[in-house]
Every structure is written in structure tokens, then in C-alpha cells.
Tab-separated table of C-alpha atoms in Angstrom:
chain	number	residue	atom	x	y	z
O	23	ALA	CA	15.940	11.943	-1.505
O	24	TYR	CA	15.015	8.474	-0.254
O	25	ASN	CA	13.531	7.476	-3.615
O	26	VAL	CA	16.540	8.805	-5.542
O	27	ILE	CA	18.916	6.836	-3.294
O	28	LEU	CA	16.762	3.724	-3.674
O	29	ILE	CA	16.843	3.968	-7.467
O	30	LEU	CA	20.550	4.833	-7.786
O	31	PHE	CA	22.062	2.482	-5.215
O	32	ILE	CA	19.626	-0.437	-5.082
O	33	GLN	CA	17.315	-0.469	-8.100
O	34	ILE	CA	19.857	0.158	-10.872
O	35	PRO	CA	22.641	-2.137	-9.508
O	36	THR	CA	20.128	-4.945	-8.933
O	37	THR	CA	18.737	-4.562	-12.448
O	38	VAL	CA	22.222	-4.534	-13.991
O	39	LEU	CA	23.190	-7.653	-12.026
O	40	ASN	CA	19.989	-9.374	-13.122
O	41	LEU	CA	20.718	-8.507	-16.744
O	42	PHE	CA	24.292	-9.838	-16.537
O	43	ILE	CA	23.054	-13.106	-15.020
O	44	LEU	CA	20.352	-13.400	-17.683
O	45	ILE	CA	22.811	-12.762	-20.524
O	46	GLY	CA	25.237	-15.252	-18.992
O	47	LEU	CA	22.528	-17.915	-18.840
O	48	LEU	CA	21.443	-17.290	-22.430
O	49	LYS	CA	25.054	-17.536	-23.635
O	50	GLN	CA	25.783	-20.598	-21.505
O	51	LYS	CA	27.562	-23.234	-23.624
O	52	GLN	CA	28.502	-25.684	-20.879
O	53	PRO	CA	26.192	-28.682	-20.359
O	54	LEU	CA	23.225	-27.516	-18.296
O	55	SER	CA	19.816	-29.056	-17.783
O	56	VAL	CA	17.224	-27.359	-19.982
O	57	LEU	CA	14.828	-27.297	-17.041
O	58	VAL	CA	17.388	-25.675	-14.743
O	59	LYS	CA	18.290	-23.062	-17.338
O	60	ASN	CA	14.633	-22.353	-18.076
O	61	ALA	CA	13.816	-21.864	-14.390
O	62	LEU	CA	16.828	-19.596	-13.783
O	63	VAL	CA	16.070	-17.490	-16.867
O	64	ASN	CA	12.480	-16.982	-15.731
O	65	ILE	CA	13.616	-16.135	-12.192
O	66	CYS	CA	15.765	-13.368	-13.714
O	67	LEU	CA	12.898	-12.206	-15.947
O	68	SER	CA	10.536	-12.124	-12.963
O	69	GLY	CA	13.066	-10.061	-11.035
O	70	LEU	CA	13.414	-7.632	-13.937
O	71	PHE	CA	9.623	-7.402	-14.297
O	72	THR	CA	9.221	-6.649	-10.601
O	73	GLY	CA	12.080	-4.161	-10.697
O	74	PHE	CA	10.504	-2.367	-13.650
O	75	GLY	CA	7.289	-1.903	-11.681
O	76	ILE	CA	9.196	-0.600	-8.654
O	77	PHE	CA	11.181	1.763	-10.900
O	78	MET	CA	7.948	3.134	-12.421
O	79	ASN	CA	6.446	3.597	-8.963
O	80	ARG	CA	9.474	5.344	-7.460
O	81	THR	CA	10.046	7.512	-10.520
O	82	SER	CA	6.426	8.682	-10.459
O	83	ILE	CA	6.829	9.683	-6.795
O	84	ILE	CA	9.885	11.802	-7.662
O	85	VAL	CA	8.081	13.424	-10.620
O	86	LEU	CA	4.983	14.211	-8.547
O	87	ILE	CA	7.069	15.695	-5.717
O	88	LEU	CA	8.963	17.923	-8.161
O	89	ASN	CA	5.729	18.916	-9.934
O	90	PRO	CA	3.041	19.464	-7.263
O	91	GLN	CA	0.621	20.846	-9.869
O	92	MET	CA	0.664	17.598	-11.848
O	93	GLU	CA	-2.463	15.476	-11.492
O	94	PRO	CA	-1.581	11.800	-10.770
O	95	HIS	CA	-3.343	9.130	-12.847
O	96	ILE	CA	-5.135	6.291	-11.066
O	97	SER	CA	-4.674	3.989	-14.077
O	98	PHE	CA	-0.891	4.450	-13.886
O	99	CYS	CA	-1.012	3.626	-10.171
O	100	LYS	CA	-2.916	0.396	-10.900
O	101	ILE	CA	-0.499	-0.619	-13.661
O	102	THR	CA	2.605	-0.126	-11.496
O	103	LEU	CA	1.123	-2.106	-8.607
O	104	TRP	CA	-0.010	-4.842	-11.005
O	105	ILE	CA	3.463	-5.147	-12.548
O	106	MET	CA	5.150	-5.340	-9.130
O	107	ILE	CA	2.746	-7.919	-7.678
O	108	SER	CA	2.697	-10.036	-10.866
O	109	GLY	CA	6.478	-10.099	-11.114
O	110	LEU	CA	6.879	-11.006	-7.455
O	111	THR	CA	4.276	-13.760	-7.819
O	112	CYS	CA	6.091	-15.275	-10.810
O	113	LEU	CA	9.372	-15.020	-8.914
O	114	LEU	CA	7.971	-17.081	-6.034
O	115	LEU	CA	6.495	-19.676	-8.400
O	116	TYR	CA	9.714	-20.118	-10.370
O	117	MET	CA	11.750	-20.454	-7.176
O	118	ALA	CA	9.458	-23.354	-6.256
O	119	VAL	CA	9.808	-24.795	-9.776
O	120	PHE	CA	13.601	-24.538	-9.538
O	121	ALA	CA	13.600	-26.342	-6.179
O	122	LEU	CA	11.454	-29.158	-7.600
O	123	ILE	CA	13.768	-29.480	-10.620
O	124	VAL	CA	16.831	-29.803	-8.385
O	125	LEU	CA	15.074	-32.468	-6.323
O	126	HIS	CA	14.106	-34.346	-9.494
O	127	ILE	CA	17.687	-34.252	-10.823
O	128	VAL	CA	19.097	-35.487	-7.500
O	129	ARG	CA	16.646	-38.383	-7.293
O	130	SER	CA	16.594	-39.466	-10.952
O	131	GLN	CA	20.247	-38.718	-11.890
O	132	VAL	CA	18.953	-38.328	-15.480
O	133	PRO	CA	17.338	-34.907	-15.923
O	134	TYR	CA	14.244	-34.751	-18.092
O	135	GLN	CA	14.804	-32.754	-21.269
O	136	PRO	CA	11.450	-31.286	-22.330
O	137	LYS	CA	10.606	-30.328	-25.877
O	138	LEU	CA	10.501	-26.674	-26.825
O	139	TYR	CA	6.724	-26.467	-27.103
O	140	HIS	CA	6.373	-28.057	-23.656
O	141	GLN	CA	8.545	-25.290	-22.206
O	142	ILE	CA	6.536	-22.623	-24.009
O	143	LEU	CA	3.241	-24.046	-22.731
O	144	ILE	CA	4.465	-24.357	-19.129
O	145	ASN	CA	6.031	-20.886	-19.039
O	146	GLY	CA	2.978	-19.393	-20.732
O	147	ALA	CA	0.671	-21.020	-18.185
O	148	ILE	CA	2.720	-19.748	-15.226
O	149	TRP	CA	3.021	-16.182	-16.498
O	150	LEU	CA	-0.605	-16.029	-17.633
O	151	SER	CA	-1.876	-17.293	-14.281
O	152	CYS	CA	0.204	-14.687	-12.430
O	153	LEU	CA	-0.796	-11.791	-14.677
O	154	THR	CA	-4.514	-12.595	-14.816
O	155	PHE	CA	-4.922	-13.450	-11.126
O	156	CYS	CA	-3.147	-10.279	-10.026
O	157	ALA	CA	-5.108	-8.205	-12.550
O	158	SER	CA	-8.398	-9.469	-11.097
O	159	ALA	CA	-7.556	-7.829	-7.764
O	160	PHE	CA	-7.648	-4.383	-9.376
O	161	SER	CA	-11.296	-4.573	-10.365
O	162	PRO	CA	-13.119	-1.517	-8.910
O	163	VAL	CA	-15.463	-3.919	-7.123
O	164	ILE	CA	-12.550	-5.552	-5.284
O	165	LEU	CA	-9.852	-2.950	-4.772
O	166	GLN	CA	-9.427	0.761	-5.347
O	167	VAL	CA	-6.187	2.711	-5.327
O	168	SER	CA	-5.271	6.301	-4.635
O	169	TYR	CA	-2.289	8.618	-4.178
O	170	ILE	CA	-1.322	9.415	-0.587
O	171	GLU	CA	-0.587	13.166	-0.391
O	172	ASN	CA	-0.847	13.188	-4.201
O	173	THR	CA	2.529	11.428	-4.526
O	174	THR	CA	2.539	7.805	-3.307
O	175	CYS	CA	0.467	5.166	-5.092
O	176	SER	CA	-1.283	2.925	-2.558
O	177	PRO	CA	-4.380	0.710	-2.139
O	178	LEU	CA	-7.268	2.805	-0.850
O	179	THR	CA	-10.231	0.641	0.079
O	180	THR	CA	-11.013	-3.004	0.597
O	181	GLY	CA	-14.190	-4.937	0.010
O	182	PRO	CA	-15.442	-8.382	1.003
O	183	SER	CA	-14.214	-9.826	-2.298
O	184	LEU	CA	-10.673	-8.679	-1.524
O	185	GLY	CA	-10.484	-11.005	1.468
O	186	ILE	CA	-11.231	-13.982	-0.786
O	187	ILE	CA	-8.651	-12.850	-3.336
O	188	ILE	CA	-5.998	-12.379	-0.638
O	189	PHE	CA	-6.794	-15.770	0.910
O	190	PHE	CA	-6.319	-17.663	-2.356
O	191	TYR	CA	-3.308	-15.538	-3.291
O	192	VAL	CA	-1.510	-16.234	-0.014
O	193	ILE	CA	-2.256	-19.972	-0.214
O	194	LEU	CA	-1.538	-20.545	-3.915
O	195	PHE	CA	1.178	-18.003	-4.677
O	196	CYS	CA	2.945	-17.448	-1.330
O	197	LEU	CA	2.695	-20.272	1.204
O	198	LEU	CA	2.640	-23.151	-1.294
O	199	PRO	CA	5.639	-21.960	-3.387
O	200	PHE	CA	7.571	-21.001	-0.245
O	201	GLY	CA	6.885	-24.414	1.301
O	202	ILE	CA	8.041	-26.183	-1.852
O	203	ALA	CA	11.137	-23.976	-2.172
O	204	VAL	CA	12.142	-24.791	1.413
O	205	SER	CA	11.156	-28.472	1.632
O	206	SER	CA	12.561	-29.616	-1.748
O	207	PRO	CA	16.233	-28.812	-0.977
O	208	ILE	CA	15.816	-30.446	2.428
O	209	ALA	CA	14.383	-33.564	0.769
O	210	ALA	CA	17.244	-33.561	-1.762
O	211	LEU	CA	19.830	-33.252	1.023
O	212	CYS	CA	18.230	-36.111	2.980
O	213	TYR	CA	18.216	-38.248	-0.175
O	214	ILE	CA	21.920	-37.566	-0.800
O	215	ARG	CA	22.875	-38.292	2.813
O	216	LYS	CA	20.852	-41.514	2.864
O	217	HIS	CA	22.373	-42.896	-0.335
O	218	THR	CA	25.871	-41.731	0.615
O	219	ALA	CA	25.554	-43.610	3.904
O	220	LEU	CA	24.317	-46.727	2.090
O	221	ALA	CA	27.203	-46.533	-0.384
O	222	ASP	CA	29.716	-46.372	2.471
O	223	LEU	CA	28.422	-49.596	4.018
């Protein structure tokens, strides 16, 4: 019942809202920085990617509960966890990118308008780094997964290599993006207050 409620009242509404925001951004005709739009679009895509992984995970739990004879697949468990972690990682990175873009616009007053191939290269690099780094954690040497009570997909064992992976993941994809996402708006606010005070003199 918990998983059904989660899907119906949290998962689906969140996904629909994400889709509406994404469509609105893609149809946006008012002047908007290309960098800002690009970051917001990828934040929505990351949210949808993460939500898709959560939906797969929760749906599999419901199916396995309703069909106790069904044998769960370890590969499916790995894929769902990989999608969720990769999407969440990209979400954190793009939130940091968005914060840096806002700070740049506030300080420069003239937003940089990148060429299309620059955007493709940057987005490709971010997504590829997230997908490949998260995929490396699911090597049998590093991490194994299993189904708790034959229903819930979960990590099973840890090895010495996992500690190294987690260390670099937390530093590069959690603490660093979070620090940037928090400090950049503060820096932008301080910049605005400083120059507003100077203008009033």
C-alpha cells in the first residue's frame, strides 16, 4: 500500500509537474539567457530521469509482492539503482551550474551566450561523467546488490574499493555542488547589496 500511495500521490504528480515546467521552458519565447534555460531544462531532465528510476524500483516491488513466485532479476535491480543515483547526481551538478550562472549574470550584467556546440559538449560531459562514474560503482568487485525478502532492491555487500568510490562521489558530486549551490547565491546577494549601497552614496 505504501508503494502504491507513493506512486499515485507523489511520483506521478511530481513527474507531471516536471513535464509541464520542461514544456514551458522549451516553449519560452520571452528573452531568457541561453545558459539559464539550458541549466533549468537539464534540472528538469535530471528530475525526470531520477523519477523514472524510482518508478521502476517501486513498481517492481509491487509486482514482486503480488507475484511471490516470480524470480527477481539482479540486473534489473542494478539498472534501477544506477538510473536513480545517476539522475540525482546530475541534478546536484546542474543546481550548482545554475547557481554559478546566476552569479555570473549578476556580476557581469551581460550574460554569455554560448554557441550550440559548446552547450552540447558541456551537457554531454556532465551527463557522461554522471552515468559512467555511477556505473563504475556497480562492478561486482565493488558493489553487489540483492533483493531483501525477494521484493526490495538494495545494496548487499561492500568492498574496500567501495569506500574509495563513495569518498570521491561525496566530494565531487555532493559536497562540492552543494557548496557551490549555497555559496553562489550568497555571493550574488552580497554583490548586489554592495553595489546598491555604493550607488546610494
